[in-house]
Coordinates of C-alpha atoms in Angstrom, one line a residue:
M1 CA -13.0 -44.7 -46.4
S2 CA -13.7 -45.2 -42.7
H3 CA -15.7 -48.3 -43.4
T4 CA -12.8 -49.8 -45.4
L5 CA -10.3 -49.0 -42.6
V6 CA -12.6 -50.6 -40.0
S7 CA -12.9 -53.7 -42.1
L8 CA -9.2 -53.9 -42.6
A9 CA -8.7 -53.4 -38.8
C10 CA -11.2 -56.2 -38.1
H11 CA -9.3 -58.6 -40.4
A12 CA -6.1 -57.7 -38.5
Y13 CA -7.8 -58.3 -35.2
G14 CA -9.2 -61.6 -36.4
L15 CA -5.7 -62.8 -37.4
A16 CA -4.4 -61.6 -34.1
A17 CA -7.1 -63.6 -32.3
L18 CA -6.0 -66.7 -34.2
V19 CA -2.3 -66.0 -33.3
Y20 CA -3.1 -65.6 -29.6
L21 CA -5.2 -68.8 -29.6
A22 CA -2.2 -70.5 -31.1
Y23 CA 0.0 -69.0 -28.4
L24 CA -2.4 -70.5 -25.9
V25 CA -1.5 -73.9 -27.3
R26 CA 2.2 -73.3 -27.9
Q27 CA 4.0 -70.5 -26.4
S28 CA 6.4 -68.8 -28.8
Q29 CA 8.0 -65.4 -28.9
V30 CA 7.3 -65.2 -32.6
L31 CA 3.6 -65.6 -32.0
A32 CA 3.6 -63.1 -29.2
V33 CA 5.3 -60.5 -31.3
S34 CA 3.1 -61.2 -34.3
G35 CA 0.0 -60.8 -32.2
R36 CA 1.2 -57.4 -30.9
V37 CA 2.1 -56.2 -34.4
L38 CA -1.3 -57.3 -35.8
V39 CA -3.2 -55.6 -32.9
G40 CA -1.1 -52.5 -33.2
T41 CA -1.7 -52.3 -37.0
G42 CA -5.4 -52.8 -36.5
L43 CA -5.5 -50.1 -33.8
L44 CA -3.8 -47.6 -36.1
M45 CA -6.2 -48.2 -38.9
H46 CA -9.2 -48.3 -36.5
C47 CA -8.1 -45.0 -34.9
V48 CA -7.9 -43.2 -38.2
A49 CA -11.3 -44.5 -39.1
L50 CA -12.9 -43.4 -35.8
I51 CA -11.3 -39.9 -36.1
E52 CA -12.7 -39.6 -39.6
L53 CA -16.1 -40.9 -38.6
V54 CA -16.6 -39.1 -35.3
G55 CA -15.0 -35.9 -36.6
G56 CA -17.6 -35.8 -39.3
Q57 CA -20.4 -36.0 -36.7
G58 CA -19.1 -33.1 -34.7
W59 CA -17.1 -35.4 -32.4
R60 CA -20.1 -37.2 -31.1
L61 CA -20.8 -40.9 -30.9
V62 CA -24.5 -41.0 -31.9
G63 CA -25.2 -44.6 -32.8
P64 CA -24.7 -48.2 -31.6
A65 CA -22.4 -49.0 -34.4
Q66 CA -20.0 -46.2 -33.4
G67 CA -20.3 -47.1 -29.7
L68 CA -19.5 -50.8 -30.3
S69 CA -16.7 -50.0 -32.6
T70 CA -15.2 -47.6 -30.1
F71 CA -15.6 -50.1 -27.3
A72 CA -13.7 -52.8 -29.4
F73 CA -11.0 -50.2 -30.1
L74 CA -10.6 -49.3 -26.4
L75 CA -10.7 -52.9 -25.3
L76 CA -7.8 -53.9 -27.6
A77 CA -5.9 -50.7 -26.8
L78 CA -6.0 -51.5 -23.1
F79 CA -5.1 -55.1 -23.7
L80 CA -2.0 -54.1 -25.8
A81 CA -1.0 -51.6 -23.1
L82 CA -1.2 -54.4 -20.5
D83 CA 0.6 -56.9 -22.7
V84 CA 3.5 -54.4 -23.3
R85 CA 3.6 -53.6 -19.5
Y86 CA 3.4 -57.1 -18.1
R87 CA 4.4 -59.3 -21.0
K88 CA 1.4 -61.6 -20.7
P89 CA 0.3 -62.2 -24.3
V90 CA -1.9 -65.1 -23.3
I91 CA -4.5 -62.6 -22.2
G92 CA -5.0 -61.9 -25.8
A93 CA -6.5 -65.4 -26.3
F94 CA -9.4 -64.3 -24.2
L95 CA -9.8 -60.6 -25.2
T96 CA -9.1 -60.4 -28.9
P97 CA -12.0 -62.8 -29.8
L98 CA -14.3 -60.8 -27.6
A99 CA -13.2 -57.5 -29.4
V100 CA -13.7 -59.1 -32.8
A101 CA -17.2 -60.2 -31.9
V102 CA -18.1 -56.8 -30.6
L103 CA -16.7 -55.1 -33.7
L104 CA -18.5 -57.5 -36.1
I105 CA -21.8 -56.8 -34.4
G106 CA -21.3 -53.1 -34.8
M107 CA -20.4 -53.5 -38.5
L108 CA -23.5 -55.6 -39.1
L109 CA -25.9 -52.9 -37.8
H110 CA -27.7 -51.3 -40.7
G111 CA -29.0 -47.8 -41.1
G112 CA -27.5 -44.4 -40.2
P113 CA -27.6 -42.9 -36.7
A114 CA -30.5 -40.6 -36.0
P115 CA -29.7 -37.0 -35.5
L116 CA -29.6 -35.8 -31.9
P117 CA -32.1 -33.2 -30.7
A118 CA -30.6 -29.7 -30.5
A119 CA -31.3 -29.5 -26.8
V120 CA -28.9 -32.4 -26.0
R121 CA -26.0 -31.2 -28.2
Q122 CA -23.9 -30.0 -25.3
P123 CA -20.2 -30.3 -24.7
L124 CA -20.9 -32.4 -21.6
L125 CA -22.4 -35.2 -23.6
P126 CA -19.2 -36.5 -25.3
V127 CA -17.4 -36.2 -22.0
H128 CA -20.1 -38.4 -20.4
V129 CA -20.0 -40.9 -23.2
T130 CA -16.2 -41.1 -23.3
I131 CA -15.9 -41.7 -19.5
A132 CA -18.7 -44.4 -19.7
L133 CA -16.8 -46.2 -22.5
L134 CA -13.5 -46.1 -20.6
G135 CA -15.2 -47.6 -17.6
M136 CA -16.9 -50.3 -19.6
T137 CA -13.5 -51.1 -21.2
A138 CA -11.8 -51.5 -17.8
F139 CA -14.7 -53.7 -16.6
G140 CA -14.6 -55.8 -19.8
V141 CA -10.9 -56.5 -19.4
A142 CA -11.4 -57.3 -15.7
A143 CA -14.2 -59.7 -16.6
G144 CA -11.8 -61.5 -19.1
V145 CA -9.2 -61.7 -16.3
G146 CA -11.9 -63.1 -14.1
V147 CA -12.6 -65.9 -16.6
M148 CA -8.9 -66.7 -16.6
Y149 CA -8.8 -66.8 -12.8
L150 CA -11.7 -69.2 -12.6
L151 CA -10.1 -71.5 -15.2
M152 CA -6.8 -71.4 -13.4
E153 CA -8.4 -71.9 -10.0
R154 CA -10.3 -74.9 -11.2
Q155 CA -7.1 -76.6 -12.3
V156 CA -5.5 -75.9 -9.0
K157 CA -8.4 -77.2 -6.9
T158 CA -8.9 -80.4 -8.9
K159 CA -5.1 -80.8 -9.1
H160 CA -5.5 -81.4 -12.8
F161 CA -2.5 -79.5 -14.1
G162 CA -3.2 -79.4 -17.8
L163 CA -2.3 -77.0 -20.7
L164 CA -4.0 -74.0 -19.2
F165 CA -2.1 -74.3 -15.9
A166 CA 1.2 -74.1 -17.8
R167 CA 0.0 -71.1 -20.0
L168 CA -2.1 -68.8 -17.8
P169 CA -0.6 -66.3 -15.3
S170 CA -0.5 -67.0 -11.6
L171 CA -3.7 -66.6 -9.5
E172 CA -2.0 -63.8 -7.5
F173 CA -1.2 -61.9 -10.7
L174 CA -4.7 -62.3 -12.1
D175 CA -6.3 -61.2 -8.8
T176 CA -4.1 -58.2 -8.5
L177 CA -4.8 -57.1 -12.1
N178 CA -8.5 -57.6 -11.6
R179 CA -8.4 -55.4 -8.5
R180 CA -6.6 -52.5 -10.3
L181 CA -9.0 -52.7 -13.3
V182 CA -12.1 -52.8 -11.1
V183 CA -10.9 -49.8 -9.1
W184 CA -10.3 -47.7 -12.3
G185 CA -13.6 -48.9 -13.8
F186 CA -15.5 -48.0 -10.6
I187 CA -14.0 -44.5 -10.6
A188 CA -15.0 -44.1 -14.3
L189 CA -18.5 -45.4 -13.5
S190 CA -18.9 -43.0 -10.6
L191 CA -17.9 -40.1 -12.9
T192 CA -20.3 -41.4 -15.5
L193 CA -23.2 -41.2 -13.0
A194 CA -22.1 -37.7 -11.9
T195 CA -21.8 -36.3 -15.4
G196 CA -25.0 -38.0 -16.4
A197 CA -26.9 -36.4 -13.4
L198 CA -25.3 -33.0 -14.3
F199 CA -26.3 -33.5 -18.0
V200 CA -29.9 -34.3 -17.1
S201 CA -30.2 -31.3 -14.8
T202 CA -29.0 -28.9 -17.5
V203 CA -31.2 -30.1 -20.4
P204 CA -34.8 -28.9 -20.4
G205 CA -37.3 -31.8 -20.6
L206 CA -35.0 -34.5 -19.4
A207 CA -35.6 -36.2 -16.1
W208 CA -34.7 -39.4 -14.2
N209 CA -37.3 -41.9 -15.3
F210 CA -35.5 -45.1 -14.0
D211 CA -35.6 -46.9 -17.3
A212 CA -33.6 -50.1 -18.0
K213 CA -30.4 -48.2 -18.7
Q214 CA -30.5 -46.2 -15.5
V215 CA -31.6 -49.1 -13.3
A216 CA -28.8 -51.3 -14.7
T217 CA -26.2 -48.6 -14.2
F218 CA -27.2 -48.0 -10.6
V219 CA -27.2 -51.7 -9.8
A220 CA -23.8 -52.1 -11.5
W221 CA -22.5 -49.2 -9.4
G222 CA -23.8 -50.8 -6.3
V223 CA -22.2 -54.2 -7.2
F224 CA -18.8 -52.6 -7.8
A225 CA -19.0 -50.3 -4.8
A226 CA -19.7 -53.4 -2.6
L227 CA -16.9 -55.3 -4.4
V228 CA -14.3 -52.5 -3.9
N229 CA -15.3 -52.1 -0.2
A230 CA -15.2 -55.8 0.4
R231 CA -11.7 -56.0 -1.1
I232 CA -10.5 -53.1 1.1
F233 CA -12.2 -53.8 4.4
A234 CA -13.0 -57.5 4.3
G235 CA -10.0 -58.8 2.3
W236 CA -12.1 -60.4 -0.4
R237 CA -10.3 -62.0 -3.3
G238 CA -10.4 -65.0 -5.5
R239 CA -13.4 -66.8 -7.0
R240 CA -16.2 -64.7 -5.6
V241 CA -14.5 -61.5 -6.7
A242 CA -14.1 -62.9 -10.3
L243 CA -17.8 -63.9 -10.4
L244 CA -19.0 -60.5 -9.1
T245 CA -16.8 -58.7 -11.6
M246 CA -18.3 -60.7 -14.5
A247 CA -21.8 -60.1 -13.2
G248 CA -21.1 -56.4 -12.8
F249 CA -19.8 -56.2 -16.4
C250 CA -22.9 -57.8 -17.7
L251 CA -25.0 -55.1 -16.0
V252 CA -22.8 -52.4 -17.5
L253 CA -23.2 -54.0 -20.9
V254 CA -27.0 -54.1 -20.5
S255 CA -26.9 -50.4 -19.6
F256 CA -24.9 -49.6 -22.7
L257 CA -27.1 -51.6 -25.0
S258 CA -30.2 -50.1 -23.4
S259 CA -29.0 -46.6 -24.6
Y260 CA -29.8 -47.5 -28.2
D261 CA -32.7 -48.7 -30.3
L262 CA -30.7 -51.5 -32.0
S263 CA -33.6 -52.4 -34.3
A264 CA -33.3 -48.9 -35.9
A265 CA -29.6 -48.5 -35.3
G266 CA -30.3 -45.2 -33.8
P267 CA -29.7 -43.7 -30.3
G268 CA -32.1 -44.0 -27.5
M269 CA -32.6 -41.3 -24.9
P270 CA -29.4 -40.3 -23.0

């Protein structure tokens, strides 16, 4: 049942992506509303599927398929909230295709998740994973906003005011939205490191071994810490902020993917 619902949700998201891409070409209130309805419908089915799936696993995300599916869900949920708040449906042309791609990759992974060792089945683990996914979602949307900023800035600098210039939000709006998303993502990433350190300290046999996941996470935290401080104290904004946001998101994504053995579709060490 859950697989069917996720499949239906993916179809709804795919249609929404086409609608938002059409909106990028021709702005229409009908297209904007249709996109919201399709995303909202997909999120409803996706939510039911995730509750059924994760509830059956003791409320734990224990595989890459579940992790990617949840990331896609959160990405679109955050986008819909931003669209309703700011009435900027054009953002969907950049985020819905990304979410569909992430969800499709998760659906194509074969094999069931490997069972977690009894020693790591602690209440802190789902809290740690949830905070990490929320932070990655904020950074993912911020990276998408960064791409929009770079496209808009290029048209302004070259004074070639084409289709995108008439469709995309202003540079000021995009920069402000990026700042807010990065701050919330940085808070979540800091909490992820804190809960991860606490988790490792409470599980016998676990220790910091500075593998690819941990190194990528620490480097990403350093990038975003520097970015937040540069914005506050040095007044950074614009192109370099957008580029650093995208680079930081790539590091967070590497950290997430390093958590799993994708070839076996099972979890790696936390």
